[in-house]
Amino acid sequence: MKFGYFDDVNKEYVITTPTTPYPWINYLGSQEFFSLISNTAGGYSFYKDAKLRRITRFRYNNVPLDLGGGRYYYLYDEGDFWSPGWAPAKKELQSYECRHGMGYTTIKGKRNDVSTEVTFFVPLNFNGEVHKVVVKNESDKAKTLKLFSFLEWCLWNADDDDRNFQRNFSTGEVEIKGSVIYHKTEYKERRNHYAFFSVNAPIAGFDSDRESFIGTYGGFDAPKAVVAGQSNNSVADGWSPCASHCLEMELQPGETKEYVFILGYVENPVEDKWESKGVINKTKAEAMIAQFATTADADKALAELKADWDRLLSKYILESGEEKLNRQVNIWNQYQCMVTFNLSRSASYFESGVGRGMGFRDSNQDILGFVHQIPDRARERIIDIASTQLQDGGAYHQYQPLTKRGNDAIGGNFNDDPLWLILAVVAYVKETGDYSILDVMTPFDNDMSVATPLKDHLKRSFDHVINNLGPHGLPLIGRADWNDCLNLNCFSTEPGESFQTTTSKDGRVAESVMIAGMFTYIGGLYARLMEKVGDMDEAKRADSEVDKMREVIMKDGWDGKWFIRAYDDFGKKVGSEECEEGKIFIESQGFCVMGGCGIEDGKAIEALDSVEERLGTKYGLVLNNPAFTRYVVEYGEISTYPAGYKENAGIFCHNNAWIMCAEACVGRGDKAYDYYTRIAPAFLEDISEIHRLEPYVYPQMAAGKDARRFGEAKNSWLTGTASWNFVAISQFILGIQPDFDGLKIDPAIPKAWDGYKVTREFRGDIFEVEVKNPNHVSKGVSSLVVDGKEVAGNVIPMFNDGKRHTVVATMG
Ligand code: BGC
Ligand code: IFM
């Protein structure tokens, strides 16, 4: 069942009912000011950091769902009232529509023949949200209407806001000037920032104290002021400051009124606040408000935002015969990659914004799907991440975006982390040809006194693996590798103890075949990079370490029909036929094959066949099989999940992509594409009632075959799934691969395909690549013609002339 449809021309998903199976959200802003907005206008905003600079309040896990806060509008018409987005008033509407587009959302609702359309967006280079509100009287009589706005301020630190009520109920402060409500809690002491909510019209009233607006025992669904059709002009003094305007309008039949509301964030110089005695300097806010004095200003900014997205998305355009594939590749997957790049795993409807900031492994992987969009931002991010690395090559696992400092509470010791940095840097260099990034002096743990060139950070990443090998010569897993929940050194023996903090057996010798596989793949790329910069000795050393690791994998990491997953702290195999449950895991199959293990002797194919047989389901590949049905104390968190959920045999969409890549490596395009379509959201639109989450973005996981709710997704938006699936489809399946010396064309496609076209902007030139498949093969380019001339091999040479070049690649 569907709850909307794709409008590909406008790059929008159009939701036709407010009661989607779960709130279906969008993100506004992609620079410093960010907002989450649901299809009923729920959500919140923050500046840079969802924990430390939360601007509006949101209650997670609220009852009812999605009424945890938002930017709400209410229409009042002679005693009746409603919200154009249905919620929070939840009055029946004559019509409803929500259009989630690239960085904007438009919600339209009609009742009593009054239609209201609200467009929410964060303009480019603007620290605020613009709401354009259009109210139209579609009845045949004149109407006197009132429009109420409402939002609730968060007292900046979202974590503290949610807990420290004994203090916070007495700190709230606001200022009201004309049609602008300022939120200035703690401005005179701890803060140099404030927020404001304005409207470009005179107001009939306002409220800035939540209880006055809503009533002590009321709710967002029927605020006292809206029910009465009358604001209280309340001025918050502690408790919960909010911002609500009331506008009165007379509308003749057919008449329309338009308004611009702005929710803005301002930082003043520190000196300002000391001298202010709490009266805020409003100069910057007033300038922001003046920028959007009219709806024409808002329209222009929205058009600029759309043009910017058209430009970003023009860097990779696919024309294939498959509509769903086109919309995945050209619009939504790339859009999701921008969002994951910006927010890592911090703020979604499943990530509360106060838990995780930027992840070392996560953000490095996010770069893979984003780097072609804005390479300069990827460069900056790489340096930020590498600056949190530790001198031994290990890394802080997470850092806060505002401070950019490693999070001590989480620490490091996730032994896959260092390798992802190499992968991100290689992707950046291949995309841009900019080797100078390797020379950037980059600190360790943000300490500039111990800075070394980025190239040296990569060496330490590489060496971190070989300096931490276990008894079989496989990499030690540390606290966990990519699979956060496989805690082989952290088992609990005491009931009630956390599985992540208890002491392990003395040895701490658990080893990861997944990291070994990553090392063969990423270590190989590191060797090629070293060759490119002329460091032949290092390239040779790296190659020989990688070869050694491959041998170790084939000797002690092979189980007979697939790659084992790990050795636990007692030296027992994890992910082996010998195990009672969890006999096979997906991660090591993907990376070992990508790293070239078992290619010559057919073991790679055998491993992938085992994946299909044991892990395959109609909704994607499960992570492991059989699922754990009992708690395995030596394995940690993984077996705490009921069978079929999360890392315990859930369909983890992230590592499904590794199998697509691996299938492409062995030339099986049909299988690679089949796996792609099983999890790609646009292909699942028709089963939205089962899947439940947004049909335009990937979730982290869907319940696996062992779960009661097989196919039901969770954790949409912020997941490495976005970048890896973009890599899988754009580079491994469609085969348009940035390489050190040019654009390589190496597809692995279904045999039935006749061909397709990709327009790819690469290092400033535009390549219009037509792939032809006259002999219906899956792999292998037999001829490459560039601008009418035959070129040997399958790499398009660089022109660097900023022009369009036509390329015909014929397979077979
Ligand atoms: C989740 C993982 C997540 C981790 C983050 C675990 O509980 O299952 O998916 O990566 O927490 O710390
Ligand atoms: O690898 C992790 C990631 O860092 C966060 N989400 C879950 C993945 C698997 O555990």
Coordinates of C-alpha atoms in Angstrom, one line a residue, residues 6 53 302 307 500 528 668:
F6 CA 7.0 10.3 -6.2
R53 CA 22.6 24.2 20.4
L302 CA 13.4 29.0 -2.3
A307 CA 18.7 25.7 -8.2
Q500 CA 29.9 -3.0 27.3
R528 CA 48.1 2.4 -4.8
R668 CA 27.7 -11.3 -11.2

